[in-house]
């Protein structure tokens, strides 16, 4: 789903390249949930739990300013779960 609208280029050898997408900041909304993750939780697990789709991990990462390489979350820090997922996906 994340790459559905991405621009794809194919080189002469048939290798596909995705043009990077700029994801806008996700503003805080009244309906957003704040949770304390469990030990062992990861962004993909939280996305599956709250959105029913583990590929939406990037929404939670962007909302919490978690860097691209990090998938695990600190169980000592509160995590914001944006609830207006449809408008976030449509803005990308």
Backbone atoms as SQL, in Angstrom:
CREATE TABLE atoms (id INTEGER PRIMARY KEY, chain TEXT, resi INTEGER, resn TEXT, atom TEXT, x REAL, y REAL, z REAL);
INSERT INTO atoms VALUES
  (1, 'A', 1, 'UNK', 'N', 0.829, -1.187, 0.000),
  (2, 'A', 1, 'UNK', 'CA', 0.000, 0.000, 0.000),
  (3, 'A', 1, 'UNK', 'C', 0.875, 1.251, 0.000),
  (4, 'A', 2, 'UNK', 'N', 1.981, 1.226, 0.730),
  (5, 'A', 2, 'UNK', 'CA', 2.822, 2.396, 0.840),
  (6, 'A', 2, 'UNK', 'C', 3.368, 2.832, -0.516),
  (7, 'A', 3, 'UNK', 'N', 3.663, 1.876, -1.388),
  (8, 'A', 3, 'UNK', 'CA', 4.275, 2.189, -2.675),
  (9, 'A', 3, 'UNK', 'C', 3.265, 2.258, -3.813),
  (10, 'A', 4, 'UNK', 'N', 1.986, 2.188, -3.496),
  (11, 'A', 4, 'UNK', 'CA', 0.942, 2.150, -4.513),
  (12, 'A', 4, 'UNK', 'C', 1.020, 3.344, -5.452),
  (13, 'A', 5, 'UNK', 'N', 1.296, 4.524, -4.922),
  (14, 'A', 5, 'UNK', 'CA', 1.325, 5.736, -5.751),
  (15, 'A', 5, 'UNK', 'C', 2.733, 6.209, -6.086),
  (16, 'A', 6, 'UNK', 'N', 3.722, 5.405, -5.747),
  (17, 'A', 6, 'UNK', 'CA', 5.108, 5.788, -6.011),
  (18, 'A', 6, 'UNK', 'C', 5.409, 5.704, -7.497),
  (19, 'A', 7, 'UNK', 'N', 6.309, 6.558, -7.912),
  (20, 'A', 7, 'UNK', 'CA', 6.774, 6.532, -9.290),
  (21, 'A', 7, 'UNK', 'C', 7.830, 5.444, -9.404),
  (22, 'A', 8, 'UNK', 'N', 7.660, 4.557, -10.376),
  (23, 'A', 8, 'UNK', 'CA', 8.573, 3.437, -10.570),
  (24, 'A', 8, 'UNK', 'C', 9.277, 3.603, -11.905),
  (25, 'A', 9, 'UNK', 'N', 10.579, 3.450, -11.887),
  (26, 'A', 9, 'UNK', 'CA', 11.363, 3.462, -13.119),
  (27, 'A', 9, 'UNK', 'C', 11.997, 2.088, -13.281),
  (28, 'A', 10, 'UNK', 'N', 12.079, 1.633, -14.502),
  (29, 'A', 10, 'UNK', 'CA', 12.671, 0.332, -14.808),
  (30, 'A', 10, 'UNK', 'C', 13.867, 0.568, -15.723),
  (31, 'A', 11, 'UNK', 'N', 15.031, 0.028, -15.336),
  (32, 'A', 11, 'UNK', 'CA', 16.214, 0.219, -16.184),
  (33, 'A', 11, 'UNK', 'C', 16.226, -0.823, -17.306),
  (34, 'A', 12, 'UNK', 'N', 17.239, -0.777, -18.146),
  (35, 'A', 12, 'UNK', 'CA', 17.292, -1.654, -19.323),
  (36, 'A', 12, 'UNK', 'C', 17.415, -3.133, -18.959),
  (37, 'A', 13, 'UNK', 'N', 17.816, -3.419, -17.708),
  (38, 'A', 13, 'UNK', 'CA', 17.921, -4.804, -17.250),
  (39, 'A', 13, 'UNK', 'C', 16.650, -5.284, -16.548),
  (40, 'A', 14, 'UNK', 'N', 15.655, -4.427, -16.508),
  (41, 'A', 14, 'UNK', 'CA', 14.397, -4.798, -15.870),
  (42, 'A', 14, 'UNK', 'C', 14.358, -4.576, -14.365),
  (43, 'A', 15, 'UNK', 'N', 15.383, -3.920, -13.818),
  (44, 'A', 15, 'UNK', 'CA', 15.417, -3.647, -12.381),
  (45, 'A', 15, 'UNK', 'C', 14.533, -2.443, -12.097),
  (46, 'A', 16, 'UNK', 'N', 13.651, -2.587, -11.113),
  (47, 'A', 16, 'UNK', 'CA', 12.720, -1.513, -10.758),
  (48, 'A', 16, 'UNK', 'C', 13.313, -0.634, -9.669),
  (49, 'A', 17, 'UNK', 'N', 13.124, 0.658, -9.822),
  (50, 'A', 17, 'UNK', 'CA', 13.569, 1.643, -8.837),
  (51, 'A', 17, 'UNK', 'C', 12.380, 2.514, -8.457),
  (52, 'A', 18, 'UNK', 'N', 12.171, 2.688, -7.158),
  (53, 'A', 18, 'UNK', 'CA', 11.094, 3.543, -6.674),
  (54, 'A', 18, 'UNK', 'C', 11.647, 4.920, -6.359),
  (55, 'A', 19, 'UNK', 'N', 10.955, 5.942, -6.846),
  (56, 'A', 19, 'UNK', 'CA', 11.332, 7.305, -6.513),
  (57, 'A', 19, 'UNK', 'C', 10.915, 7.549, -5.060),
  (58, 'A', 20, 'UNK', 'N', 11.796, 8.123, -4.252),
  (59, 'A', 20, 'UNK', 'CA', 11.442, 8.352, -2.847),
  (60, 'A', 20, 'UNK', 'C', 10.215, 9.253, -2.713),
  (61, 'A', 21, 'UNK', 'N', 9.379, 8.931, -1.759),
  (62, 'A', 21, 'UNK', 'CA', 8.196, 9.744, -1.469),
  (63, 'A', 21, 'UNK', 'C', 8.462, 10.593, -0.237),
  (64, 'A', 22, 'UNK', 'N', 8.064, 11.834, -0.310),
  (65, 'A', 22, 'UNK', 'CA', 8.172, 12.718, 0.851),
  (66, 'A', 22, 'UNK', 'C', 6.868, 12.604, 1.618),
  (67, 'A', 23, 'UNK', 'N', 6.971, 12.160, 2.855),
  (68, 'A', 23, 'UNK', 'CA', 5.789, 11.994, 3.684),
  (69, 'A', 23, 'UNK', 'C', 5.646, 13.247, 4.549),
  (70, 'A', 24, 'UNK', 'N', 4.497, 13.922, 4.436),
  (71, 'A', 24, 'UNK', 'CA', 4.318, 15.148, 5.230),
  (72, 'A', 24, 'UNK', 'C', 4.210, 14.826, 6.711),
  (73, 'A', 25, 'UNK', 'N', 4.463, 15.835, 7.528),
  (74, 'A', 25, 'UNK', 'CA', 4.285, 15.658, 8.971),
  (75, 'A', 25, 'UNK', 'C', 2.837, 15.309, 9.263),
  (76, 'A', 26, 'UNK', 'N', 2.624, 14.560, 10.305),
  (77, 'A', 26, 'UNK', 'CA', 1.284, 14.146, 10.690),
  (78, 'A', 26, 'UNK', 'C', 0.870, 14.993, 11.890),
  (79, 'A', 27, 'UNK', 'N', -0.046, 15.951, 11.668),
  (80, 'A', 27, 'UNK', 'CA', -0.421, 16.849, 12.760),
  (81, 'A', 27, 'UNK', 'C', -1.186, 16.115, 13.862),
  (82, 'A', 28, 'UNK', 'N', -1.023, 16.617, 15.060),
  (83, 'A', 28, 'UNK', 'CA', -1.735, 16.087, 16.225),
  (84, 'A', 28, 'UNK', 'C', -3.220, 16.393, 16.080),
  (85, 'A', 29, 'UNK', 'N', -4.056, 15.387, 16.339),
  (86, 'A', 29, 'UNK', 'CA', -5.506, 15.568, 16.265),
  (87, 'A', 29, 'UNK', 'C', -6.127, 15.113, 17.576),
  (88, 'A', 30, 'UNK', 'N', -7.312, 15.638, 17.863),
  (89, 'A', 30, 'UNK', 'CA', -7.989, 15.316, 19.116),
  (90, 'A', 30, 'UNK', 'C', -8.222, 13.824, 19.306),
  (91, 'A', 31, 'UNK', 'N', -8.485, 13.087, 18.244),
  (92, 'A', 31, 'UNK', 'CA', -8.808, 11.674, 18.352),
  (93, 'A', 31, 'UNK', 'C', -7.608, 10.747, 18.469),
  (94, 'A', 32, 'UNK', 'N', -6.385, 11.282, 18.352),
  (95, 'A', 32, 'UNK', 'CA', -5.197, 10.434, 18.430),
  (96, 'A', 32, 'UNK', 'C', -5.118, 9.744, 19.789),
  (97, 'A', 33, 'UNK', 'N', -4.597, 8.526, 19.772),
  (98, 'A', 33, 'UNK', 'CA', -4.429, 7.761, 21.003),
  (99, 'A', 33, 'UNK', 'C', -2.974, 7.826, 21.435),
  (100, 'A', 34, 'UNK', 'N', -2.764, 7.832, 22.728),
  (101, 'A', 34, 'UNK', 'CA', -1.418, 7.760, 23.281),
  (102, 'A', 34, 'UNK', 'C', -1.343, 6.491, 24.099),
  (103, 'A', 35, 'UNK', 'N', -0.348, 5.663, 23.784),
  (104, 'A', 35, 'UNK', 'CA', -0.232, 4.371, 24.448),
  (105, 'A', 35, 'UNK', 'C', 1.172, 4.193, 25.018),
  (106, 'A', 36, 'UNK', 'N', 1.286, 3.315, 25.975),
  (107, 'A', 36, 'UNK', 'CA', 2.593, 2.888, 26.454),
  (108, 'A', 36, 'UNK', 'C', 2.806, 1.496, 25.876),
  (109, 'A', 37, 'UNK', 'N', 3.765, 1.346, 24.968),
  (110, 'A', 37, 'UNK', 'CA', 3.959, 0.050, 24.318),
  (111, 'A', 37, 'UNK', 'C', 4.408, -1.022, 25.313),
  (112, 'A', 38, 'UNK', 'N', 4.116, -2.254, 24.953),
  (113, 'A', 38, 'UNK', 'CA', 4.549, -3.396, 25.745),
  (114, 'A', 38, 'UNK', 'C', 5.987, -3.739, 25.404),
  (115, 'A', 39, 'UNK', 'N', 6.672, -4.416, 26.307),
  (116, 'A', 39, 'UNK', 'CA', 8.032, -4.870, 26.031),
  (117, 'A', 39, 'UNK', 'C', 7.976, -5.791, 24.817),
  (118, 'A', 40, 'UNK', 'N', 8.823, -5.547, 23.840),
  (119, 'A', 40, 'UNK', 'CA', 8.868, -6.357, 22.624),
  (120, 'A', 40, 'UNK', 'C', 8.019, -5.807, 21.486),
  (121, 'A', 41, 'UNK', 'N', 7.220, -4.768, 21.750),
  (122, 'A', 41, 'UNK', 'CA', 6.434, -4.179, 20.670),
  (123, 'A', 41, 'UNK', 'C', 7.352, -3.533, 19.641),
  (124, 'A', 42, 'UNK', 'N', 6.906, -3.590, 18.403),
  (125, 'A', 42, 'UNK', 'CA', 7.604, -2.943, 17.294),
  (126, 'A', 42, 'UNK', 'C', 6.576, -2.114, 16.537),
  (127, 'A', 43, 'UNK', 'N', 7.044, -1.258, 15.653),
  (128, 'A', 43, 'UNK', 'CA', 6.137, -0.408, 14.887),
  (129, 'A', 43, 'UNK', 'C', 5.164, -1.224, 14.051),
  (130, 'A', 44, 'UNK', 'N', 5.638, -2.296, 13.429),
  (131, 'A', 44, 'UNK', 'CA', 4.749, -3.114, 12.606),
  (132, 'A', 44, 'UNK', 'C', 3.692, -3.839, 13.446),
  (133, 'A', 45, 'UNK', 'N', 4.053, -4.246, 14.645),
  (134, 'A', 45, 'UNK', 'CA', 3.095, -4.898, 15.539),
  (135, 'A', 45, 'UNK', 'C', 2.014, -3.906, 15.963),
  (136, 'A', 46, 'UNK', 'N', 2.435, -2.678, 16.289),
  (137, 'A', 46, 'UNK', 'CA', 1.462, -1.646, 16.675),
  (138, 'A', 46, 'UNK', 'C', 0.539, -1.298, 15.510),
  (139, 'A', 47, 'UNK', 'N', 1.096, -1.211, 14.313),
  (140, 'A', 47, 'UNK', 'CA', 0.266, -0.908, 13.136),
  (141, 'A', 47, 'UNK', 'C', -0.758, -2.011, 12.903),
  (142, 'A', 48, 'UNK', 'N', -0.363, -3.248, 13.065),
  (143, 'A', 48, 'UNK', 'CA', -1.299, -4.366, 12.907),
  (144, 'A', 48, 'UNK', 'C', -2.379, -4.300, 13.987),
  (145, 'A', 49, 'UNK', 'N', -1.987, -4.000, 15.206),
  (146, 'A', 49, 'UNK', 'CA', -2.929, -3.943, 16.326),
  (147, 'A', 49, 'UNK', 'C', -3.954, -2.822, 16.164),
  (148, 'A', 50, 'UNK', 'N', -3.503, -1.643, 15.720),
  (149, 'A', 50, 'UNK', 'CA', -4.395, -0.476, 15.679),
  (150, 'A', 50, 'UNK', 'C', -5.030, -0.228, 14.307),
  (151, 'A', 51, 'UNK', 'N', -4.369, -0.662, 13.228),
  (152, 'A', 51, 'UNK', 'CA', -4.886, -0.404, 11.888),
  (153, 'A', 51, 'UNK', 'C', -5.290, -1.680, 11.155),
  (154, 'A', 52, 'UNK', 'N', -4.884, -2.833, 11.682),
  (155, 'A', 52, 'UNK', 'CA', -5.160, -4.082, 10.984),
  (156, 'A', 52, 'UNK', 'C', -4.272, -4.287, 9.774),
  (157, 'A', 53, 'UNK', 'N', -3.161, -3.535, 9.703),
  (158, 'A', 53, 'UNK', 'CA', -2.256, -3.615, 8.552),
  (159, 'A', 53, 'UNK', 'C', -0.838, -3.265, 9.010),
  (160, 'A', 54, 'UNK', 'N', 0.020, -4.259, 9.081),
  (161, 'A', 54, 'UNK', 'CA', 1.380, -4.042, 9.587),
  (162, 'A', 54, 'UNK', 'C', 2.216, -3.156, 8.671),
  (163, 'A', 55, 'UNK', 'N', 1.827, -3.023, 7.387),
  (164, 'A', 55, 'UNK', 'CA', 2.611, -2.192, 6.467),
  (165, 'A', 55, 'UNK', 'C', 2.441, -0.697, 6.740),
  (166, 'A', 56, 'UNK', 'N', 1.527, -0.347, 7.625),
  (167, 'A', 56, 'UNK', 'CA', 1.319, 1.071, 7.963),
  (168, 'A', 56, 'UNK', 'C', 2.183, 1.513, 9.145),
  (169, 'A', 57, 'UNK', 'N', 3.230, 0.767, 9.427),
  (170, 'A', 57, 'UNK', 'CA', 4.142, 1.108, 10.520),
  (171, 'A', 57, 'UNK', 'C', 4.722, 2.508, 10.348),
  (172, 'A', 58, 'UNK', 'N', 4.922, 2.930, 9.107),
  (173, 'A', 58, 'UNK', 'CA', 5.533, 4.222, 8.812),
  (174, 'A', 58, 'UNK', 'C', 4.682, 5.389, 9.313),
  (175, 'A', 59, 'UNK', 'N', 3.364, 5.202, 9.425),
  (176, 'A', 59, 'UNK', 'CA', 2.490, 6.256, 9.947),
  (177, 'A', 59, 'UNK', 'C', 2.845, 6.533, 11.404),
  (178, 'A', 60, 'UNK', 'N', 2.982, 5.471, 12.174),
  (179, 'A', 60, 'UNK', 'CA', 3.324, 5.623, 13.593),
  (180, 'A', 60, 'UNK', 'C', 4.737, 6.180, 13.736),
  (181, 'A', 61, 'UNK', 'N', 5.657, 5.712, 12.892),
  (182, 'A', 61, 'UNK', 'CA', 7.031, 6.213, 12.940),
  (183, 'A', 61, 'UNK', 'C', 7.071, 7.711, 12.647),
  (184, 'A', 62, 'UNK', 'N', 6.371, 8.144, 11.611),
  (185, 'A', 62, 'UNK', 'CA', 6.372, 9.563, 11.243),
  (186, 'A', 62, 'UNK', 'C', 5.718, 10.414, 12.318),
  (187, 'A', 63, 'UNK', 'N', 4.614, 9.936, 12.893),
  (188, 'A', 63, 'UNK', 'CA', 3.904, 10.686, 13.923),
  (189, 'A', 63, 'UNK', 'C', 4.749, 10.866, 15.181),
  (190, 'A', 64, 'UNK', 'N', 5.663, 9.935, 15.416),
  (191, 'A', 64, 'UNK', 'CA', 6.486, 9.969, 16.626),
  (192, 'A', 64, 'UNK', 'C', 7.935, 10.350, 16.343),
  (193, 'A', 65, 'UNK', 'N', 8.201, 10.786, 15.103),
  (194, 'A', 65, 'UNK', 'CA', 9.541, 11.200, 14.680),
  (195, 'A', 65, 'UNK', 'C', 10.584, 10.136, 14.983),
  (196, 'A', 66, 'UNK', 'N', 10.248, 8.887, 14.642),
  (197, 'A', 66, 'UNK', 'CA', 11.163, 7.768, 14.813),
  (198, 'A', 66, 'UNK', 'C', 11.901, 7.586, 13.491),
  (199, 'A', 67, 'UNK', 'N', 13.214, 7.472, 13.558),
  (200, 'A', 67, 'UNK', 'CA', 14.022, 7.397, 12.342),
  (201, 'A', 67, 'UNK', 'C', 13.734, 6.135, 11.542),
  (202, 'A', 68, 'UNK', 'N', 14.061, 6.183, 10.248),
  (203, 'A', 68, 'UNK', 'CA', 13.762, 5.104, 9.308),
  (204, 'A', 68, 'UNK', 'C', 14.322, 3.749, 9.716),
  (205, 'A', 69, 'UNK', 'N', 15.501, 3.723, 10.262),
  (206, 'A', 69, 'UNK', 'CA', 16.120, 2.442, 10.566),
  (207, 'A', 69, 'UNK', 'C', 15.620, 1.769, 11.824),
  (208, 'A', 70, 'UNK', 'N', 14.830, 2.438, 12.599),
  (209, 'A', 70, 'UNK', 'CA', 14.387, 1.901, 13.889),
  (210, 'A', 70, 'UNK', 'C', 12.991, 1.301, 13.771),
  (211, 'A', 71, 'UNK', 'N', 12.838, 0.043, 14.144),
  (212, 'A', 71, 'UNK', 'CA', 11.529, -0.619, 14.101),
  (213, 'A', 71, 'UNK', 'C', 11.009, -0.890, 15.510),
  (214, 'A', 72, 'UNK', 'N', 11.919, -1.076, 16.460),
  (215, 'A', 72, 'UNK', 'CA', 11.522, -1.308, 17.846),
  (216, 'A', 72, 'UNK', 'C', 11.138, -0.008, 18.527),
  (217, 'A', 73, 'UNK', 'N', 10.310, -0.112, 19.563),
  (218, 'A', 73, 'UNK', 'CA', 9.907, 1.067, 20.314),
  (219, 'A', 73, 'UNK', 'C', 10.295, 0.901, 21.772),
  (220, 'A', 74, 'UNK', 'N', 10.556, 2.012, 22.424),
  (221, 'A', 74, 'UNK', 'CA', 10.954, 2.025, 23.830),
  (222, 'A', 74, 'UNK', 'C', 9.712, 1.877, 24.698),
  (223, 'A', 75, 'UNK', 'N', 9.621, 0.815, 25.510),
  (224, 'A', 75, 'UNK', 'CA', 8.436, 0.621, 26.350),
  (225, 'A', 75, 'UNK', 'C', 8.297, 1.661, 27.454),
  (226, 'A', 76, 'UNK', 'N', 9.300, 2.492, 27.629),
  (227, 'A', 76, 'UNK', 'CA', 9.233, 3.547, 28.650),
  (228, 'A', 76, 'UNK', 'C', 8.675, 4.855, 28.104),
  (229, 'A', 77, 'UNK', 'N', 8.497, 4.962, 26.799),
  (230, 'A', 77, 'UNK', 'CA', 8.024, 6.204, 26.185),
  (231, 'A', 77, 'UNK', 'C', 6.621, 6.033, 25.620),
  (232, 'A', 78, 'UNK', 'N', 5.814, 7.056, 25.775),
  (233, 'A', 78, 'UNK', 'CA', 4.472, 7.053, 25.198),
  (234, 'A', 78, 'UNK', 'C', 4.578, 7.168, 23.687),
  (235, 'A', 79, 'UNK', 'N', 3.691, 6.484, 22.996),
  (236, 'A', 79, 'UNK', 'CA', 3.657, 6.486, 21.540),
  (237, 'A', 79, 'UNK', 'C', 2.303, 7.041, 21.097),
  (238, 'A', 80, 'UNK', 'N', 2.345, 7.938, 20.117),
  (239, 'A', 80, 'UNK', 'CA', 1.103, 8.478, 19.562),
  (240, 'A', 80, 'UNK', 'C', 0.662, 7.611, 18.391),
  (241, 'A', 81, 'UNK', 'N', -0.608, 7.220, 18.430),
  (242, 'A', 81, 'UNK', 'CA', -1.216, 6.438, 17.353),
  (243, 'A', 81, 'UNK', 'C', -2.235, 7.339, 16.662),
  (244, 'A', 82, 'UNK', 'N', -1.921, 7.868, 15.476),
  (245, 'A', 82, 'UNK', 'CA', -2.889, 8.694, 14.761),
  (246, 'A', 82, 'UNK', 'C', -4.119, 7.864, 14.384),
  (247, 'A', 83, 'UNK', 'N', -5.283, 8.455, 14.538),
  (248, 'A', 83, 'UNK', 'CA', -6.509, 7.709, 14.256),
  (249, 'A', 83, 'UNK', 'C', -7.134, 8.065, 12.909),
  (250, 'A', 84, 'UNK', 'N', -6.778, 9.192, 12.339),
  (251, 'A', 84, 'UNK', 'CA', -7.357, 9.607, 11.053),
  (252, 'A', 84, 'UNK', 'C', -6.514, 9.026, 9.915),
  (253, 'A', 85, 'UNK', 'N', -6.422, 7.718, 9.882),
  (254, 'A', 85, 'UNK', 'CA', -5.510, 7.028, 8.965),
  (255, 'A', 85, 'UNK', 'C', -5.851, 7.262, 7.499),
  (256, 'A', 86, 'UNK', 'N', -7.135, 7.341, 7.164),
  (257, 'A', 86, 'UNK', 'CA', -7.522, 7.534, 5.765),
  (258, 'A', 86, 'UNK', 'C', -7.007, 8.851, 5.201),
  (259, 'A', 87, 'UNK', 'N', -7.121, 9.934, 5.951),
  (260, 'A', 87, 'UNK', 'CA', -6.636, 11.223, 5.444),
  (261, 'A', 87, 'UNK', 'C', -5.111, 11.241, 5.360),
  (262, 'A', 88, 'UNK', 'N', -4.447, 10.521, 6.250),
  (263, 'A', 88, 'UNK', 'CA', -2.974, 10.443, 6.208),
  (264, 'A', 88, 'UNK', 'C', -2.539, 9.719, 4.935),
  (265, 'A', 89, 'UNK', 'N', -3.152, 8.592, 4.660),
  (266, 'A', 89, 'UNK', 'CA', -2.792, 7.819, 3.461),
  (267, 'A', 89, 'UNK', 'C', -3.109, 8.615, 2.197),
  (268, 'A', 90, 'UNK', 'N', -4.239, 9.295, 2.175),
  (269, 'A', 90, 'UNK', 'CA', -4.601, 10.083, 0.994),
  (270, 'A', 90, 'UNK', 'C', -3.672, 11.261, 0.775),
  (271, 'A', 91, 'UNK', 'N', -3.027, 11.761, 1.826),
  (272, 'A', 91, 'UNK', 'CA', -2.133, 12.909, 1.671),
  (273, 'A', 91, 'UNK', 'C', -0.772, 12.510, 1.106),
  (274, 'A', 92, 'UNK', 'N', -0.499, 11.227, 1.116),
  (275, 'A', 92, 'UNK', 'CA', 0.801, 10.752, 0.627),
  (276, 'A', 92, 'UNK', 'C', 0.704, 10.544, -0.809);
